[in-house]
Structure formats: C-alpha cells, structure tokens
XYZ file of C-alpha atoms in Angstrom:
441
model
C -70.864 47.005 38.262
C -67.334 48.423 38.162
C -64.887 45.501 37.932
C -61.723 47.635 37.429
C -62.494 49.695 40.517
C -63.400 46.578 42.496
C -60.164 44.908 41.460
C -58.149 48.014 42.348
C -59.848 48.167 45.722
C -59.185 44.472 46.316
C -55.519 44.850 45.320
C -55.187 47.766 47.699
C -56.710 45.665 50.485
C -54.336 42.848 49.691
C -51.381 45.198 49.968
C -52.703 46.386 53.293
C -52.669 42.795 54.563
C -48.907 42.785 54.141
C -48.800 46.072 56.002
C -46.294 48.880 55.587
C -46.416 50.099 59.215
C -43.535 48.986 61.404
C -44.196 47.144 64.643
C -44.524 49.061 67.878
C -42.224 47.958 70.670
C -44.810 45.613 72.325
C -45.671 44.136 68.935
C -42.008 43.691 68.114
C -41.370 41.878 71.383
C -44.414 39.624 70.981
C -43.646 38.716 67.390
C -39.925 38.213 68.036
C -40.661 35.689 70.775
C -43.350 33.983 68.716
C -41.172 33.729 65.605
C -38.254 32.490 67.702
C -40.485 29.657 68.900
C -41.774 29.094 65.374
C -38.244 28.748 64.006
C -37.473 26.383 66.872
C -40.409 24.160 65.926
C -39.491 24.365 62.248
C -36.144 22.812 63.072
C -37.634 20.339 65.518
C -39.589 18.944 62.585
C -36.648 19.256 60.194
C -34.030 17.472 62.301
C -36.325 14.709 63.514
C -35.251 12.620 60.536
C -31.456 13.099 61.004
C -31.872 12.227 64.695
C -33.876 9.086 63.897
C -32.146 7.987 60.685
C -29.846 5.426 62.343
C -32.746 3.677 64.128
C -34.935 3.840 61.038
C -32.124 2.416 58.895
C -31.868 -0.520 61.272
C -35.638 -1.105 61.208
C -35.985 -0.825 57.435
C -32.592 -2.170 56.327
C -31.302 1.011 54.657
C -27.619 1.410 53.784
C -25.748 4.747 53.794
C -26.718 5.620 50.234
C -30.396 4.950 50.923
C -30.225 6.932 54.160
C -28.583 9.727 52.167
C -31.499 9.682 49.717
C -34.009 10.099 52.547
C -31.989 12.875 54.190
C -31.341 14.795 50.972
C -34.897 14.412 49.652
C -36.032 17.125 52.053
C -34.074 19.619 49.984
C -35.653 18.432 46.724
C -38.903 19.941 47.946
C -37.288 22.747 49.941
C -35.742 24.331 46.860
C -39.030 24.530 44.929
C -41.032 26.912 47.141
C -38.418 29.466 48.230
C -39.257 32.075 45.588
C -42.986 31.458 45.998
C -42.682 31.939 49.767
C -40.842 35.238 49.331
C -43.334 36.465 46.727
C -46.333 35.579 48.874
C -44.675 37.167 51.898
C -44.107 40.414 49.994
C -47.695 40.270 48.705
C -49.973 39.159 51.569
C -47.724 39.307 54.642
C -45.064 36.878 55.803
C -46.818 36.030 59.063
C -49.816 34.590 57.203
C -47.622 32.512 54.902
C -45.759 31.139 57.916
C -48.961 30.224 59.771
C -50.524 28.407 56.818
C -47.387 26.419 56.023
C -46.749 25.539 59.684
C -50.204 24.030 60.065
C -49.471 21.722 57.112
C -45.932 20.654 58.013
C -46.940 20.106 61.650
C -49.666 17.677 60.607
C -47.363 15.893 58.145
C -44.601 15.491 60.740
C -46.999 13.997 63.276
C -48.265 11.595 60.589
C -44.775 10.433 59.496
C -44.762 7.193 61.557
C -48.101 6.244 60.006
C -46.760 6.885 56.502
C -43.692 4.769 57.249
C -45.870 1.724 57.925
C -48.422 2.121 55.118
C -46.737 -0.544 53.027
C -43.491 -2.350 52.326
C -42.003 0.508 50.238
C -40.651 2.322 53.287
C -37.948 4.159 51.347
C -40.462 5.509 48.821
C -42.945 6.706 51.449
C -40.284 8.371 53.588
C -38.682 10.023 50.584
C -42.069 11.378 49.487
C -42.817 12.555 53.038
C -39.534 14.446 53.243
C -40.033 16.051 49.834
C -43.467 17.291 50.904
C -42.085 18.556 54.228
C -39.422 20.446 52.302
C -42.053 21.998 50.041
C -44.008 23.251 53.050
C -41.008 24.515 55.026
C -39.404 26.156 52.000
C -41.615 29.231 52.298
C -40.666 29.960 55.924
C -37.399 31.906 55.778
C -38.236 33.928 52.636
C -41.563 34.892 54.252
C -39.721 35.715 57.476
C -37.226 37.896 55.596
C -40.073 39.715 53.883
C -41.881 40.230 57.191
C -38.861 41.657 59.016
C -37.856 43.905 56.108
C -41.353 45.463 56.260
C -41.836 45.626 60.025
C -38.386 46.261 61.559
C -36.081 49.259 61.304
C -32.754 48.730 59.540
C -30.787 49.485 62.712
C -32.520 46.588 64.547
C -32.723 43.962 61.808
C -29.502 42.101 62.573
C -30.340 41.533 66.240
C -33.963 40.543 65.620
C -33.079 38.312 62.668
C -30.283 36.617 64.624
C -32.612 36.235 67.636
C -35.309 34.600 65.529
C -32.626 32.618 63.684
C -31.386 31.278 67.030
C -34.572 29.241 67.013
C -32.937 26.946 64.467
C -30.220 26.064 66.975
C -32.699 25.936 69.851
C -34.955 23.587 67.896
C -32.057 21.342 67.001
C -30.977 21.418 70.648
C -34.450 20.470 71.914
C -34.802 17.655 69.406
C -31.261 16.500 70.072
C -31.764 16.376 73.840
C -35.386 15.360 74.241
C -35.405 13.408 70.984
C -32.419 11.309 72.044
C -34.190 10.377 75.268
C -37.453 9.594 73.475
C -35.493 7.572 70.938
C -34.105 5.372 73.715
C -37.292 5.175 75.774
C -40.177 5.140 73.278
C -38.728 4.563 69.813
C -38.186 6.857 66.846
C -41.916 7.319 66.216
C -42.305 9.393 69.386
C -39.864 12.038 68.093
C -42.121 12.797 65.134
C -45.257 12.794 67.274
C -43.756 15.358 69.661
C -42.372 17.803 67.090
C -45.507 17.675 64.932
C -47.868 18.055 67.876
C -46.010 21.059 69.317
C -46.086 22.774 65.926
C -49.871 22.413 65.740
C -50.203 23.914 69.230
C -48.061 26.878 68.127
C -50.308 27.394 65.110
C -53.362 27.506 67.378
C -51.684 30.118 69.598
C -50.709 32.408 66.693
C -54.149 32.129 65.125
C -55.910 32.948 68.377
C -53.740 35.749 69.778
C -51.655 37.396 67.040
C -53.594 37.227 63.777
C -57.125 38.417 63.164
C -59.504 35.954 61.567
C -60.442 38.556 58.956
C -56.839 39.012 57.803
C -56.287 35.280 57.503
C -59.508 34.769 55.533
C -58.485 37.603 53.208
C -55.076 35.974 52.702
C -56.732 32.643 51.896
C -58.950 34.413 49.409
C -55.937 35.962 47.743
C -54.303 32.548 47.453
C -57.473 30.955 46.092
C -57.802 33.605 43.395
C -54.083 33.402 42.485
C -53.837 37.175 42.762
C -50.298 37.123 44.200
C -49.016 35.841 40.882
C -50.517 38.751 38.973
C -48.229 41.458 37.671
C -49.386 44.113 40.162
C -46.233 43.880 42.285
C -43.290 43.806 39.924
C -39.795 42.828 40.970
C -36.996 44.617 39.064
C -35.219 41.384 38.153
C -33.148 42.843 35.328
C -31.994 45.736 37.465
C -31.082 43.434 40.359
C -29.197 40.860 38.340
C -27.056 43.480 36.635
C -25.339 44.013 39.999
C -22.405 41.734 40.943
C -23.242 42.247 44.626
C -26.615 40.546 44.094
C -25.030 37.533 42.424
C -22.417 37.236 45.143
C -25.089 37.533 47.843
C -26.919 34.616 46.253
C -23.722 32.572 45.985
C -22.671 33.307 49.554
C -26.106 32.317 50.848
C -25.771 29.143 48.774
C -22.438 28.363 50.423
C -23.682 29.090 53.937
C -26.854 27.022 53.484
C -25.096 24.087 51.830
C -22.350 23.783 54.450
C -24.887 24.061 57.274
C -27.211 21.463 55.749
C -24.338 18.984 55.404
C -23.369 19.401 59.058
C -26.986 19.316 60.221
C -27.730 16.112 58.326
C -24.590 14.083 59.019
C -23.234 15.132 62.425
C -25.575 12.812 64.408
C -24.497 9.824 62.309
C -20.822 10.857 62.558
C -20.903 10.814 66.357
C -23.062 7.693 66.539
C -20.663 5.662 64.393
C -17.339 7.194 65.455
C -18.117 7.084 69.184
C -20.743 4.323 69.591
C -20.427 4.167 73.373
C -21.044 7.889 73.874
C -24.287 9.356 75.163
C -26.460 10.573 72.289
C -27.812 13.571 74.150
C -24.279 15.004 74.542
C -23.411 15.357 70.851
C -26.999 16.124 69.872
C -27.268 18.879 72.468
C -23.960 20.618 73.242
C -23.202 22.144 69.778
C -26.641 23.715 69.598
C -26.454 24.881 73.215
C -23.353 26.846 72.208
C -24.990 28.125 69.019
C -27.898 29.901 70.739
C -25.855 32.543 72.636
C -23.489 32.767 69.655
C -26.367 33.741 67.369
C -27.689 36.335 69.828
C -24.199 37.748 70.352
C -23.572 38.046 66.606
C -26.732 40.118 66.143
C -25.928 42.354 69.103
C -22.327 42.818 67.947
C -23.384 43.616 64.383
C -25.887 46.317 65.356
C -23.475 47.721 67.943
C -20.606 48.049 65.460
C -22.863 49.799 62.942
C -24.133 52.182 65.637
C -20.507 53.003 66.480
C -19.916 54.225 62.942
C -18.440 51.200 61.193
C -19.524 50.811 57.571
C -22.368 48.342 57.135
C -20.546 46.278 54.516
C -17.434 46.072 56.722
C -19.532 44.605 59.529
C -21.285 42.188 57.171
C -17.939 40.938 55.823
C -16.529 40.515 59.316
C -19.540 38.397 60.230
C -18.929 36.220 57.168
C -15.261 35.749 58.083
C -16.484 34.274 61.344
C -19.500 32.455 59.922
C -17.860 30.835 56.899
C -14.130 31.180 57.475
C -13.382 30.333 61.089
C -16.360 27.963 61.223
C -14.924 25.829 58.402
C -11.554 25.629 60.176
C -13.181 23.894 63.125
C -15.151 21.650 60.745
C -11.856 20.517 59.231
C -10.562 19.685 62.694
C -13.431 17.220 63.161
C -11.887 14.921 60.581
C -8.498 14.810 62.313
C -9.215 13.800 65.887
C -10.176 10.568 67.600
C -11.120 12.200 70.899
C -14.797 12.457 71.732
C -14.331 15.589 73.856
C -12.334 17.347 71.137
C -14.888 16.349 68.512
C -17.729 17.824 70.573
C -15.678 21.006 71.047
C -14.884 21.336 67.332
C -18.487 20.632 66.326
C -19.757 23.174 68.862
C -17.320 25.840 67.671
C -18.164 25.223 64.021
C -21.939 25.310 64.518
C -21.727 28.266 66.911
C -19.634 30.382 64.558
C -21.866 29.432 61.655
C -24.682 31.440 63.273
C -22.733 34.638 62.472
C -24.112 34.217 58.940
C -27.460 35.463 60.301
C -25.865 38.888 60.827
C -23.872 38.690 57.630
C -25.219 37.484 54.339
C -28.805 36.881 55.547
C -29.218 40.540 56.565
C -27.146 41.746 53.589
C -29.966 40.661 51.269
C -32.275 43.012 53.169
C -29.628 45.753 52.809
C -29.576 45.343 49.042
C -33.296 45.134 48.271
C -35.676 45.720 51.203
C -38.617 46.321 48.839
C -38.398 42.746 47.527
C -36.237 41.088 50.189
C -38.537 38.080 50.530
C -38.451 37.014 46.905
C -34.719 37.763 46.537
C -33.964 35.713 49.651
C -36.134 33.012 48.114
C -33.909 32.989 45.037
C -30.786 32.764 47.216
C -32.211 30.048 49.439
C -33.380 28.090 46.401
C -29.772 28.016 45.267
C -28.754 26.947 48.774
C -31.358 24.200 48.873
C -30.246 22.861 45.486
C -26.701 22.817 46.768
C -28.000 21.066 49.895
C -29.488 18.299 47.756
C -26.129 17.760 46.111
C -24.059 18.311 49.245
C -25.981 16.007 51.595
C -26.270 13.298 48.951
C -22.601 13.671 48.021
C -21.716 13.399 51.702
C -23.378 9.982 51.908
C -21.632 8.878 48.721
C -18.218 10.018 50.016
C -18.667 8.209 53.323
C -19.774 5.013 51.594
C -16.983 5.192 48.999
C -14.033 6.251 51.144
C -15.067 4.850 54.525
C -13.817 8.095 56.069
C -15.582 11.128 57.486
C -12.662 13.438 56.639
C -13.906 13.858 53.065
C -17.252 15.210 54.289
C -15.642 17.893 56.430
C -13.275 18.774 53.596
C -16.359 19.312 51.446
C -17.849 21.656 54.060
C -14.629 23.687 54.208
C -14.325 23.943 50.413
C -17.912 25.159 49.951
C -17.562 27.686 52.801
C -14.260 29.069 51.488
C -15.677 29.725 48.028
C -18.628 31.648 49.457
C -16.434 33.683 51.801
C -13.873 34.700 49.178
C -16.527 35.833 46.710
C -18.340 37.923 49.337
C -15.137 39.565 50.565
C -14.273 40.656 47.015
C -17.664 41.674 45.588
C -20.014 42.181 48.555
C -21.781 45.549 48.975
C -24.510 46.953 51.218
C -26.012 49.825 49.193
C -29.605 49.517 47.992
C -29.923 48.338 44.407
C -33.725 48.087 44.117
C -34.370 51.815 43.702
C -34.969 53.111 40.179
C -37.278 55.659 38.550
C -38.226 53.016 35.984
C -38.762 49.443 37.157
C -38.195 46.698 34.673
C -39.276 43.095 34.648
C -37.979 40.195 32.589
C-alpha cells in the first residue's frame, strides 16, 4: 500500500475534473446556451417569491415588515455559500457544482407550497425555505465565474459572461409574464410548481447530455471526502488583499448586487400598490425584456472596444458608469413620477443599464485573479448578499415608516454611487494573483 502516492494520484484526478483545457467552439456554444437557460431558471426560482409576495401576504396576513423578512431571508442563506461555491468550482469544476445545487433548489422550489401549509407558522416556514434556497443558489455565480475563467479565452469572457448573465433578466421576464398569468388563473402555488419543475428538467438534460456519469460520481466522492477543503489548492489571500484594486472590486460588486437585489425584490410591489389597476404582466415583463438585449449588447461592446485597442480598465470603468451611474439616475426618477408609462420606462432603463455590470466589475474580477476567480468572486458576492439582506430589509422598513417609495430609490442611488466612485478611482485590470511565492493566511 502506498497512501501518499494514492492520495497524490487522487488529487491529480480531482484537478483534472475541473479541467484546464478551454472549450472548443461547439462545446462553447453548447455550454453557453445551457448556462444561459440555467441562469434563467435560477432567477425563475429566485423571483417567484417577489412575484407572489402580495398574494401570499393577503393569504397569510403579513404586513410590509413581515413581507420584508421573507424577501430578505433569501440573502441570509445566499451570503453563506458564495466562497464555498467558488472554492468548489475552482477545485472540482463549476459545472458539477451548478448541477448538484440546481437539483436541490429545483426540488425545494417545487415543494414551497407544501411547506407553506405544513402548519400555522407560515412566516417561519417560508423564511426557512427562503434561507435554504439562498444557501443552494449561493454557489451558482461563483462556480460559473470559476468555470468561465478556466474554459473561455480572455478576449471572449465579457460577451459569454454577459450572454449567460442575460439569463437572469430572461428568467425574471418569464416569471413576470407567465407567473403573472398563473397568479391570476391558478393561484400563487402554481408559480412555484412551474419554476421548480422546469429546473429539475434542466438538471436531467445536463446530466444526460453534457456531463459524464463518471465525472459526476468523482465530484460527489470529492465532496464526501471533504478533499476540496484540504490545503492542496492554496489561494494567495494575503497577496490579493494587499491590493487596493481587489478591495474596490469587492466593494463595487457589493454595490451592484445590493442595488439590483433591492430593485428585484421591491419593484413588483411598487407597481402593484402605486398603480393597482395596471396589468401585472406589463411591469413584470417589460423591464426584463429590455434588459436581455442590453446585457448582450454590453458584452459585445466591451469585447469590441478591447479588440480595437482600448485599455481593458478603461472599458471596465465605462461599463460601470453605465451600470451603476446612469442606471441609478433612472432609479431616482421612479420616485418622482405618477405616470404608469413613465414609471415602466424608468424601471426598464434602470434595469437594462444595470446589466452593463456584467461586462464591468463581474469580468474585472476575472481580470485580476483568473487562477482563483471563483473563490474571489465568492468573497465579493458574499459582501453583496450581506448588503442585500440589509438593503432589502431596510427597503421594507423605509416604506412602512415613511409611506413613500422615494426613499427606497434614493437608497438604490446612494449605494450605486458609492460603488461607482470607488471603482473609478482605484479600479485596475492587471493580474494580481501571480507570484513566485504564494502565501496563505
């Protein structure tokens, strides 16, 4: 018996599961489409609660503060698994992490109506359900970042990441349109059944056509033996956190995530209460219909500008000016109009421009540290999720206390402006993860 050699061989096999080879063109096309759909279904499950919260509040007698607890509880779980998701993605392959988590959150989403009626403590069960959903979905984007940093060339990352990221708007659009109709025709329970069921079908497709059974079993074995948490793959934390550009990348991602989560969670309620006679499918659909081409355009524009010779950091900062700066201007406008058409326009412009962050700060993290992009993105998204907990909950408190929606949109603008200013001053795009001697805290 030769345990050291066996362990070394097993570690080498585990590294091979993550894979260093970049995708061929057919593989890239297949995985881009599949991950686009996966991101879509992720958001279908995520926004089911914001879409249904008004009807559920009426059924269960929740006030705005209690509804805010349910909405924000998602982020309590979401912030806890970001770093783990990035680490596992760097270690065993992001696609495997995504598949395993999707199978769990799909089942939980489909079971949400059952959980809501298990007993009289509806608020407790729904809060627990959302926390668990957040835990399971928290690994997705760090694992995705890790996967793309390993499999996609730098010159194509912005377009592919923004294409896959467009799934978040597409998923919100689908749930907003179809979910609004199901809400009126079949009740809020049907929204959860649909989004959870579609996710499970997607998992079956990926397992059957894109992942080998052997690779998935190996990944499960790695997880069971807790090998990913061993010190074999060391992240140069001390080296990274000595760089101001890393700190500002984390803070800018925090700002982008927090402002987006506030809008995502409260816009349906804003339109429902401010314009009660309006059609739900309009305000739940139009902003996200605008956001899809905006996200694709931002990725195309970013890669095109870099190919034309513009400095990478200049392009990233321009994208953030659009994604955090101009987007927050339109968010502010939402609080100063009483016209339904203008409100839909402002919401659409704000959400659409917000997608430029996919080609800005989200890709900038891959610029800085492609060797550990998953775990570093996990750190940044953990900060964003924590801010989301505070921001979404604070939004409910502000609405309940002031009776005005203006304060919520002011909050969005303030958070966005802080992230933008810091990135414009301190943002960089040079690699900072390269060193002859790697240190760990």
